[in-house]
XYZ file of C-alpha atoms in Angstrom:
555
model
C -3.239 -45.862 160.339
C 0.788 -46.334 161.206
C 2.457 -43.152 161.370
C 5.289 -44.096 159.266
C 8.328 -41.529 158.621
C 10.804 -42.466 155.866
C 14.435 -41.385 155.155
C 15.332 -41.328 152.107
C 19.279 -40.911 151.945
C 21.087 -40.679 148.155
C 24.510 -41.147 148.047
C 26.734 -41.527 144.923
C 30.442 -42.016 145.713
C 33.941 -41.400 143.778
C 36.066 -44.598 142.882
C 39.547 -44.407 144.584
C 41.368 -46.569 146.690
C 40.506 -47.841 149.775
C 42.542 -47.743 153.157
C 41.483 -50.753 155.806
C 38.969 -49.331 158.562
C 38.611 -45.580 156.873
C 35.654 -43.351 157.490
C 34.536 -41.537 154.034
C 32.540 -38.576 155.579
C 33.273 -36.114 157.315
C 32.451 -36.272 160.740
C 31.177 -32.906 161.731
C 29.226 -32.305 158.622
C 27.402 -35.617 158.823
C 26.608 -34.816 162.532
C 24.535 -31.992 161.276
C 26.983 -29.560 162.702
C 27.701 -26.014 160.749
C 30.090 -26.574 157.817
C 33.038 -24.376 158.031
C 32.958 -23.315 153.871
C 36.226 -21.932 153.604
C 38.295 -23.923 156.291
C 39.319 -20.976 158.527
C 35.717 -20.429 160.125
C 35.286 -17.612 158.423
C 31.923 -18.314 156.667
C 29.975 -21.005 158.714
C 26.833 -22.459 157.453
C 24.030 -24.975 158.201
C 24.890 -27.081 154.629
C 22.376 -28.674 153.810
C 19.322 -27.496 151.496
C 15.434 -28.265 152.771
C 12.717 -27.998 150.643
C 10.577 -25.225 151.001
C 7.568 -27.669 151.951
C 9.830 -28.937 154.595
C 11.577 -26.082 156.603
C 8.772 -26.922 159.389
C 9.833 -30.597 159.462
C 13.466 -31.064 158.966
C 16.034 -28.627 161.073
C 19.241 -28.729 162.624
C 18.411 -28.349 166.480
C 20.458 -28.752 169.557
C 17.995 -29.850 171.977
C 19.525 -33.602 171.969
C 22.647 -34.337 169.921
C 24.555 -37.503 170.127
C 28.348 -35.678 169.967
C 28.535 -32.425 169.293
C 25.967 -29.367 169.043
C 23.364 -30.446 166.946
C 21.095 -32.751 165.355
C 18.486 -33.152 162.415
C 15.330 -32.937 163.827
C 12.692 -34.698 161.754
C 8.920 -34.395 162.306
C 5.829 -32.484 163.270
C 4.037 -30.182 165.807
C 0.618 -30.719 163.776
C -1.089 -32.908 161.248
C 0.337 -31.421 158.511
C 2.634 -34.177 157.146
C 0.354 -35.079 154.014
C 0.397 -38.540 152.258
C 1.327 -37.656 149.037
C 3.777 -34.811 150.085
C 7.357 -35.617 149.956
C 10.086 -33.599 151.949
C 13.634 -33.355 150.897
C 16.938 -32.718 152.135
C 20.733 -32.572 150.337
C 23.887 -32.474 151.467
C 26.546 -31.403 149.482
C 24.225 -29.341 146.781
C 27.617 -27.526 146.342
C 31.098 -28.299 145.812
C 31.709 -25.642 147.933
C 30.878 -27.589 150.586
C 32.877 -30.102 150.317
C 31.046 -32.872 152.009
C 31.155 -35.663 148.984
C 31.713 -38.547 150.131
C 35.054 -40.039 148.621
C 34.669 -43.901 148.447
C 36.225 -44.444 145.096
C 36.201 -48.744 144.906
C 32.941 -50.006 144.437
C 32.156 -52.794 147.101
C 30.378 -53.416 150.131
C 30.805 -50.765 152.809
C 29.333 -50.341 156.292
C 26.751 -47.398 156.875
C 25.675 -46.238 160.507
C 23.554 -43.391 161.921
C 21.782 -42.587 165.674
C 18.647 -42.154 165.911
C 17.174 -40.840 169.357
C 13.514 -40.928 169.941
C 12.061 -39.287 173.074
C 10.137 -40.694 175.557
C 6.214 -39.951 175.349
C 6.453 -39.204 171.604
C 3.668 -40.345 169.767
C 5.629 -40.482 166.244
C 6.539 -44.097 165.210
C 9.623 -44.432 162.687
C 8.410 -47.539 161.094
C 10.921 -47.351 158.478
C 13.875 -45.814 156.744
C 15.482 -46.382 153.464
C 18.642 -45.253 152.412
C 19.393 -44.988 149.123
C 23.074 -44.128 147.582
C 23.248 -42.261 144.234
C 24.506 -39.764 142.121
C 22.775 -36.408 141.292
C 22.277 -37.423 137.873
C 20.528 -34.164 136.900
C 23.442 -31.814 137.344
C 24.861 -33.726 134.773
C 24.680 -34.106 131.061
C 27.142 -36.723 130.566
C 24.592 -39.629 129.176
C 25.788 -41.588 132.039
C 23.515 -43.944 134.085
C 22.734 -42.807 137.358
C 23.973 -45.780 139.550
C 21.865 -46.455 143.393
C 21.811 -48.558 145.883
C 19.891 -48.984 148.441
C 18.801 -50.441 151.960
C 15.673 -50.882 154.238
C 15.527 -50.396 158.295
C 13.283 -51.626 160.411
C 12.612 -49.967 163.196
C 9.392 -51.600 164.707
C 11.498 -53.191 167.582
C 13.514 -50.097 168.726
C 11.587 -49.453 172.033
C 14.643 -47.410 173.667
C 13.485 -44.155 173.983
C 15.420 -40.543 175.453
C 18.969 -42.533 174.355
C 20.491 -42.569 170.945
C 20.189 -46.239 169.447
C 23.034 -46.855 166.377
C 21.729 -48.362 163.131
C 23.880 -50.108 161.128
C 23.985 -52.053 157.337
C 26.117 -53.087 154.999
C 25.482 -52.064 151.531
C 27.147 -52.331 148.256
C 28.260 -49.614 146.503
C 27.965 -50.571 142.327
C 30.813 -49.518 139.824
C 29.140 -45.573 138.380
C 30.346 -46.371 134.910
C 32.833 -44.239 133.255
C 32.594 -41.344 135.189
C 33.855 -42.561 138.729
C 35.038 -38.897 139.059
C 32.389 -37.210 139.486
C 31.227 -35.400 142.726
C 28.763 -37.135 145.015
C 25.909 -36.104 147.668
C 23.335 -37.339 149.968
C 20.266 -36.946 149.692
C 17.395 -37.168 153.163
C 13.510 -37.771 152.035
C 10.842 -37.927 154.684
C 8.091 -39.554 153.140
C 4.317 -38.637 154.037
C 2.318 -41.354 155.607
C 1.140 -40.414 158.868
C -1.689 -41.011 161.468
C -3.741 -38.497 162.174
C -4.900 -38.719 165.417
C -1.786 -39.721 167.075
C -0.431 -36.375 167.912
C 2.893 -34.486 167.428
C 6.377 -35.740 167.342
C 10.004 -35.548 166.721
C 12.513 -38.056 166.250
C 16.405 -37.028 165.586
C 19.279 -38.358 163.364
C 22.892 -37.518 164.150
C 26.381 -39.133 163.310
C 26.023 -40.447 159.930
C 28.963 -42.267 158.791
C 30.917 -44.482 156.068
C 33.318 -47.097 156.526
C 35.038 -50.128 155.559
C 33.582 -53.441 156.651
C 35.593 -55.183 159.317
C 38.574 -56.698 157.234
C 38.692 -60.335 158.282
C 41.913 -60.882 156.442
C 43.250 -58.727 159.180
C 45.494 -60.793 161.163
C 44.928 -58.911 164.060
C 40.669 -59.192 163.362
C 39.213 -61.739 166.325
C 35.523 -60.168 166.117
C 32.666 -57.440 165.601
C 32.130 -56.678 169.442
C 29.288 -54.469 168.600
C 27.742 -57.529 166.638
C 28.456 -59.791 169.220
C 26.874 -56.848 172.039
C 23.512 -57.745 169.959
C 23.864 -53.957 168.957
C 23.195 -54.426 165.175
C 19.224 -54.865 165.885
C 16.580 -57.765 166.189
C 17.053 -58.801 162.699
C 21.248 -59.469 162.588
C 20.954 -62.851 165.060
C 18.903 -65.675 162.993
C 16.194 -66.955 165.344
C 13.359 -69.490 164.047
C 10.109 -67.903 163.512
C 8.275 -70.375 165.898
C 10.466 -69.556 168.553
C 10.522 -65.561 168.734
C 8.201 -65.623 171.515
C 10.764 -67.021 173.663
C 14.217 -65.831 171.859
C 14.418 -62.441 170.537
C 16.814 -59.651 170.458
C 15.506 -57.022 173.258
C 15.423 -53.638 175.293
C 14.434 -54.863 178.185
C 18.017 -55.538 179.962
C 21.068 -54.467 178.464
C 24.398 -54.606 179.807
C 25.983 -52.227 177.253
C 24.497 -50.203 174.062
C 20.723 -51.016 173.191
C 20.439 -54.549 172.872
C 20.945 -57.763 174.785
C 19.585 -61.478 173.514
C 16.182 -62.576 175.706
C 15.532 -66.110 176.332
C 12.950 -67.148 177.954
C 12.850 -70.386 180.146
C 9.305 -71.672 180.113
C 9.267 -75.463 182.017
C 5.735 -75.946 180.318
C 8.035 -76.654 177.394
C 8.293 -80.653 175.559
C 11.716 -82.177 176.948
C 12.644 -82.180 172.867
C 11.874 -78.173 172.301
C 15.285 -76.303 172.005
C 16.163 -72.695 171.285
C 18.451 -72.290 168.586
C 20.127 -68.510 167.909
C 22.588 -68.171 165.611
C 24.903 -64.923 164.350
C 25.077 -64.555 160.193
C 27.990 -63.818 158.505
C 25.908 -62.118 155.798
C 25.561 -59.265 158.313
C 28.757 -59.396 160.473
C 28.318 -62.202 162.822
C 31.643 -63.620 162.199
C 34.832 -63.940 164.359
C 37.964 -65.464 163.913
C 40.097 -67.581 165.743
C 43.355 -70.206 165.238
C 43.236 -73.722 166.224
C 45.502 -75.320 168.447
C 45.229 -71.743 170.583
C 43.745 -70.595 173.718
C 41.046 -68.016 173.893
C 39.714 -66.354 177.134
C 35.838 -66.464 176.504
C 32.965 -64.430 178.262
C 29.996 -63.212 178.123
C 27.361 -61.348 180.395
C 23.956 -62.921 181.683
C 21.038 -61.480 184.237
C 18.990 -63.565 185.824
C 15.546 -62.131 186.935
C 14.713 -62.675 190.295
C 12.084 -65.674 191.374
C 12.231 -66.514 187.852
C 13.065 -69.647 186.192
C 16.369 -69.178 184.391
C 18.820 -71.490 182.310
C 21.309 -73.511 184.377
C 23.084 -74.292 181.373
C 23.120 -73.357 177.523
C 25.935 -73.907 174.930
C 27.656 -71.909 172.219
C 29.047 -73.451 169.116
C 31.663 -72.038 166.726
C 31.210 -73.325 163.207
C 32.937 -72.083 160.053
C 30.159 -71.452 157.003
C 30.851 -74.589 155.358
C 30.672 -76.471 158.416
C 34.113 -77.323 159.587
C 35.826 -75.921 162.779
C 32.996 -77.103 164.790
C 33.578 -77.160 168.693
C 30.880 -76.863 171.324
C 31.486 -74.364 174.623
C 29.308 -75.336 177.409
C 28.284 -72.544 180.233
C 27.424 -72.988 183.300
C 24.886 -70.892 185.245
C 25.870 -70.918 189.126
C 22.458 -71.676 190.988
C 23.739 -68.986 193.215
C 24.001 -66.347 191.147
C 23.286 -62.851 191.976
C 19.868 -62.160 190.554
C 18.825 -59.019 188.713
C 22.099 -57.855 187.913
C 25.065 -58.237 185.097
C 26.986 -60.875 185.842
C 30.054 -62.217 183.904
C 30.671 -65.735 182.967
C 34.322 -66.737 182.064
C 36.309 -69.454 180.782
C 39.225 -70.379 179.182
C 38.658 -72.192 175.875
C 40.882 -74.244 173.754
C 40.006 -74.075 170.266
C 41.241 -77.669 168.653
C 38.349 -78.891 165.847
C 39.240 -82.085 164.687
C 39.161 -81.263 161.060
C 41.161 -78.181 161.225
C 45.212 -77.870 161.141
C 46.902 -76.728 164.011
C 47.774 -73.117 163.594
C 45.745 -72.657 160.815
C 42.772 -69.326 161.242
C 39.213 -70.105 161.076
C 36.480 -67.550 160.083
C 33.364 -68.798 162.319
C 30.127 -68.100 162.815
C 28.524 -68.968 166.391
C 25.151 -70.654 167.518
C 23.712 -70.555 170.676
C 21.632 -73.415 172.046
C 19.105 -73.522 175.023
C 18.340 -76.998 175.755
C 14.531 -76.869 177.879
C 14.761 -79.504 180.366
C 17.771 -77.982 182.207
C 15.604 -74.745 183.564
C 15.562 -73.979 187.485
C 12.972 -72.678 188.921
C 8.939 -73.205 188.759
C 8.105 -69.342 187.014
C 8.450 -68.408 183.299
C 11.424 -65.749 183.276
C 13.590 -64.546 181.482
C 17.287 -64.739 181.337
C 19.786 -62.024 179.074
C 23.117 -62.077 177.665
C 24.935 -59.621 176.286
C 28.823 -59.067 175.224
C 30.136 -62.399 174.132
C 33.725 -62.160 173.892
C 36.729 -64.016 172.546
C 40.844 -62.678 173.328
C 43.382 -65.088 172.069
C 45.511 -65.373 175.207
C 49.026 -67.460 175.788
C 47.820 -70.456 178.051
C 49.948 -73.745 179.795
C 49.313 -76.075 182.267
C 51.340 -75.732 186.002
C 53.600 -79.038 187.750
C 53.311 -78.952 191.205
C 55.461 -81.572 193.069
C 55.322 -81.291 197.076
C 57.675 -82.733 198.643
C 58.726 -82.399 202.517
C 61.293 -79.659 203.518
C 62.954 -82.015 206.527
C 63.673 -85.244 203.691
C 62.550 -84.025 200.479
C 60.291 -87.143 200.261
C 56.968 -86.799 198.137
C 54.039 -86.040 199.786
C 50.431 -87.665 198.479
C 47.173 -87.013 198.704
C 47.916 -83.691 199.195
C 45.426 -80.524 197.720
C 47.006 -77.858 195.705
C 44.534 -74.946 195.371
C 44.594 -72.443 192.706
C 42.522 -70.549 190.422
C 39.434 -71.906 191.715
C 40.303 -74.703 190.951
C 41.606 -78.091 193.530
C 44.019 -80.591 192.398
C 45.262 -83.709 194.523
C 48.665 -85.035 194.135
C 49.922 -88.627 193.162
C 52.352 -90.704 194.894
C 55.101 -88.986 193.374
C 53.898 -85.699 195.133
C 52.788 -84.473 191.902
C 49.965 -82.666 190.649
C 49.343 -80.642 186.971
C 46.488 -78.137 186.384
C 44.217 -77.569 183.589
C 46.040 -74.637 181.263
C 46.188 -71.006 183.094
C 46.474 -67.952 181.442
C 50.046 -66.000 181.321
C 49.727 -64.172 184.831
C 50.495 -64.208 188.834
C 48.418 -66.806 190.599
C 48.035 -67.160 194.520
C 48.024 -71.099 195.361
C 47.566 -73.228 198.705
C 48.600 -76.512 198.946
C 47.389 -78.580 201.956
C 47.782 -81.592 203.659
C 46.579 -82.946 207.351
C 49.580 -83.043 209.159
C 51.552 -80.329 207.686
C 51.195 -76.480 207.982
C 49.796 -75.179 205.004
C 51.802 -73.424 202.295
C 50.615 -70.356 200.151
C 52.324 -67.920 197.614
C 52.296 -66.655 194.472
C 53.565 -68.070 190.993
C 53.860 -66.509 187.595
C 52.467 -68.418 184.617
C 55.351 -67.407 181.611
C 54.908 -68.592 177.941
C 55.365 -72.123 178.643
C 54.824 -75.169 180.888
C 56.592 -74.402 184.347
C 57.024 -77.145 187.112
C 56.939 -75.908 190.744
C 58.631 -77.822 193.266
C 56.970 -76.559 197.175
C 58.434 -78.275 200.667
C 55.736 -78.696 203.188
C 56.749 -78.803 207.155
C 55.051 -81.052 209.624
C 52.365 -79.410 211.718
C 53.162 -80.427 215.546
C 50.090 -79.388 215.920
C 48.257 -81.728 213.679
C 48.465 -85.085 215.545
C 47.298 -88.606 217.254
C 47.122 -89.321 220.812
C 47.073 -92.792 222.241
C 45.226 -95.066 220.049
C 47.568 -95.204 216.424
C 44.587 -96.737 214.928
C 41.859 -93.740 215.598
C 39.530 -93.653 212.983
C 38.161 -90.232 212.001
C 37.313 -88.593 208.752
C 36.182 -85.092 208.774
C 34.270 -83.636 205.058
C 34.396 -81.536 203.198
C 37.406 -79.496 203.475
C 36.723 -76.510 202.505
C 33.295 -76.514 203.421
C 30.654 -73.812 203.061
C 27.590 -75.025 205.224
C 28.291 -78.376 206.551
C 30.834 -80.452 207.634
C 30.771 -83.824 208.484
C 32.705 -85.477 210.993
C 32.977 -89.377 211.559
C 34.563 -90.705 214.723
C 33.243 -93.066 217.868
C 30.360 -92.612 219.208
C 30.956 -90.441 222.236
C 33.664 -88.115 221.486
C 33.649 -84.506 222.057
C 33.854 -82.283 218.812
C 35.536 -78.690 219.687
C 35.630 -76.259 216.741
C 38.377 -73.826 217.807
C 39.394 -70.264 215.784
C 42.830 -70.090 214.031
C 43.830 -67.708 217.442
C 42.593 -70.578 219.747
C 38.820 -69.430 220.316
C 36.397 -71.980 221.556
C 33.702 -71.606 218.618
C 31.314 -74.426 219.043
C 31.843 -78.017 221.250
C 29.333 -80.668 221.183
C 29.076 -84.649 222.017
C 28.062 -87.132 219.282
C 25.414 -89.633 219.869
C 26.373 -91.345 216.716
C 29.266 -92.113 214.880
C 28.351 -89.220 211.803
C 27.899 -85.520 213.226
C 26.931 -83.095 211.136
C 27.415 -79.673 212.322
C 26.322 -76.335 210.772
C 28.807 -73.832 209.545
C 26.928 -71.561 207.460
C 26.859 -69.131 210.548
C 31.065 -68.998 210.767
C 32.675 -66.194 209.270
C 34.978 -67.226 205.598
C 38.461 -68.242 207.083
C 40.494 -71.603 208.918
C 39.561 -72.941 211.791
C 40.792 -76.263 213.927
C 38.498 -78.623 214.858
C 39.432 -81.119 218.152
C 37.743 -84.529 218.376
C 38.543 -86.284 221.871
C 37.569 -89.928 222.733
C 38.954 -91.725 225.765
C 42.376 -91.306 225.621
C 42.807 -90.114 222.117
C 42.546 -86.832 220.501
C 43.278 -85.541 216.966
C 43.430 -82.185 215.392
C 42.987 -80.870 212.069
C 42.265 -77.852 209.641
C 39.005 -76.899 208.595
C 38.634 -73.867 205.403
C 34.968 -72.527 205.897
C 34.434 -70.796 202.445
């Protein structure tokens, strides 16, 4: 038999107004710690009322509390949790008190609890239910007694000695004519138990009331805790076929109790694809503007010796379809392997069918396409913490130009954020957009001493103009028409050099350190780097009576 405990919380709730982002209990007395009656801690009490039947099963404790003191502790130290037995718990049984909650607009509202199970306990929370009422028998009014109420599933929650934060949102109904009147909550823990499974305890702490997110905010962008995976296995829409291989899990997180699994299997038809997608019915929405720039990211581990994902893509929809626009990631095949890692990129949110300027609620899918897996082993790959920041973004001008004539230079490489970009014959070169900020650039060009400083990225496009000086040092001897070609530059375990067969190759350090020298017996030489320190170098080729010299980055 499942051991199954179930909650039972009644709450009915006073119709007032509603301030954006307000909590409607009060904190200390919904995290089970001692009420202070008369506001000057001069009569402190537990608060809540037990059922005789229950005082074994349901107490405030401190052994594990999530802020605070306390805790309820709910459960059992021997078989003695009967079927049809029902134990009972109210908050609030009087207005002296004063815990009623005061939500006075009906509407849909966001309840949360922790619930912290420890490790080695054999008791199973299968369910709870929460239900939201008023205490209908103190009063003899002849109105209705108005509920609502919602169903966890806890089957998945496999985090154990750490509190794990539930979360719904439920809809509080209009309570008739008497909106006034006081309201309570109300814990059941319903008999239905297995008998030969042994004692234990699990423990509820921080219950609280608030406003859904308001996504007529302007300031709202998007639920991070939803988009953490932390609202449980069931808040992400995943198709039943494929929950073997894409499923909300404990396994890895980088932060809370959740991270998305997904596991790349190559055994899998060239057509198969994983589809994941958030639902706005239960939070999965975030907003953003189009014609603006957004600094995206999100967290992924890669197990190690495992087949991972070398690419996936997320798409940002609106409900009814418009606003599409596809992000594609990128997994580096050298990634660090079983460890957080954080994937960035600058996105530029511009659907088609959308108005510049104008905000777009979205939702967001996630797609992993099968064929393009690395690796031979089934593994699994996580991500957690998707993120989107609207950010101010413009591209960068550089023009280089020489200091001694002010003529353009091209062909030159300008070198910043990652990123390389090769001028024209004007000198000129423009980046992709960079976010407002301080950048380090280097441009180079053979024959010229490199330059490198710093910019500042403003709140609009910005030109830089940068001289370079010829490099004495960089030259020809003797034969004008030498033909050499030494690639790639920067390198990072080979370089290539082509000149005639027979010329000496010297790789010299930046302080004039013979590093390696060698003779080619053909007119390609590859040469090994991987075992050279990060940094420039100068590398010499001689033949007969001609001899050039150039810059090398190892990276």
């Amino acid at each position: 038999m499942n051991k199954q405990l179930q909650l039972v919380m009644a709450m009915a709730l006073l119709l007032l107004s509603v301030n954006t982002n307000a909590q409607y209990l009060q904190s200390d007395y919904y995290g089970f710690e001692d009420a202070d009656i008369n506001g000057d801690g001069s009569n402190l009490a537990f608060g809540w009322w037990i059922t005789a039947d229950a005082n074994n099963h349901m107490i405030q404790s401190n052994e594990f509390a999530s802020e605070g003191t306390y805790s309820l502790k709910i459960g059992s130290d021997d078989y003695s949790l009967n079927a049809d037995k029902e134990w009972r718990a109210d908050c609030g049984a009087t207005a002296k008190i004063g815990s009623e909650p005061s939500v006075t607009i009906p509407g849909d509202y966001v309840l949360s609890f922790k619930v912290y199970i420890p490790s080695g306990d054999n008791t199973i929370v299968d369910k709870i239910k929460t239900i939201y009422s008023d205490p209908k028998d103190n009063y003899d009014d002849g109105v209705t007694n108005v509920w609502a109420q919602t169903q966890w599933d806890l089957s998945s929650v496999t985090v154990r000695d750490a509190w794990v934060t539930l979360r719904a949102t439920i809809n509080i109904p209009t309570v008739g004519t008497k909106a006034e009147k006081p309201k309570q909550i109300q814990l059941r823990v319903l008999g239905d138990y297995r008998p030969n499974s042994g004692a234990g305890y699990i423990y509820i702490d921080d219950i609280k009331l608030e406003d859904p997110i308001d996504t007529d905010n302007p300031d709202f962008i998007m639920d991070y805790s939803y988009f953490g995976f932390e609202y449980g296995p069931d808040s992400w829409w995943i198709n039943e076929k494929h929950r073997t291989h894409a499923m909300l899990s404990t396994d890895e997180v980088a932060t809370g109790a959740y991270a998305l699994e997904v596991i790349a299997d190559p055994d899998f038809a060239e057509d198969t694809k994983l589809p994941v997608s958030s639902t706005s019915g239960k939070g999965g929405y975030f907003k953003v503007i189009s014609g603006s720039y957004y600094a995206a990211s999100l967290k992924v581990f890669v197990e190690s010796n495992k087949t991972y994902f070398s690419e996936f893509l997320t798409n940002v929809k609106a409900a009814s379809g418009s606003g599409y626009q596809t992000i594609k990631w990128e997994v580096p095949s050298d990634i660090a392997r079983d460890e957080w890692v954080e994937l960035t990129q600058l996105v530029y949110y511009n659907p088609d069918d959308v108005v510049a300027g104008e905000p777009v609620l979205t939702e967001m899918a996630m797609t992993f396409n099968i064929p393009n897996v690395v690796g031979t082993n089934v593994g699994s790959m996580y991500i957690d913490d998707i993120s989107f920041v609207k950010t101010e973004a413009h591209p960068v001008t550089f023009t280089l130009v020489r200091n001694d004539n002010g003529n353009p230079v091209s062909g030159a490489s300008v070198s910043i954020n990652n990123q390389n970009y090769i001028t024209d014959n004007q000198g000129m070169c423009t980046t992709d957009a960079l976010e407002v900020g301080e950048y380090s650039y280097t441009a180079t060009k053979n024959g010229f001493y490199d330059a490198t400083s710093t910019i500042t990225v403003s709140d609009a496009s910005t030109d830089f103009t940068v001289p370079l000086t010829a490099d004495d040092a960089t030259m020809v001897d003797g034969n004008e028409d030498f033909d050499y070609k030494i690639y790639p530059n920067p390198a990072s375990a080979l370089i290539n050099v082509a000149s005639p067969v027979g010329s000496t190759i010297t790789i010299y350090s930046i302080s004039g350190n013979k590093i390696k020298v060698l003779t080619n017996s053909s007119s390609l030489t590859t040469i090994n780097v991987s075992d050279m320190a990060k940094g420039l170098y100068i590398v010499e080729i001689v033949s007969n009576e001609t001899k050039v010299i150039e810059k090398v980055q190892i990276k």
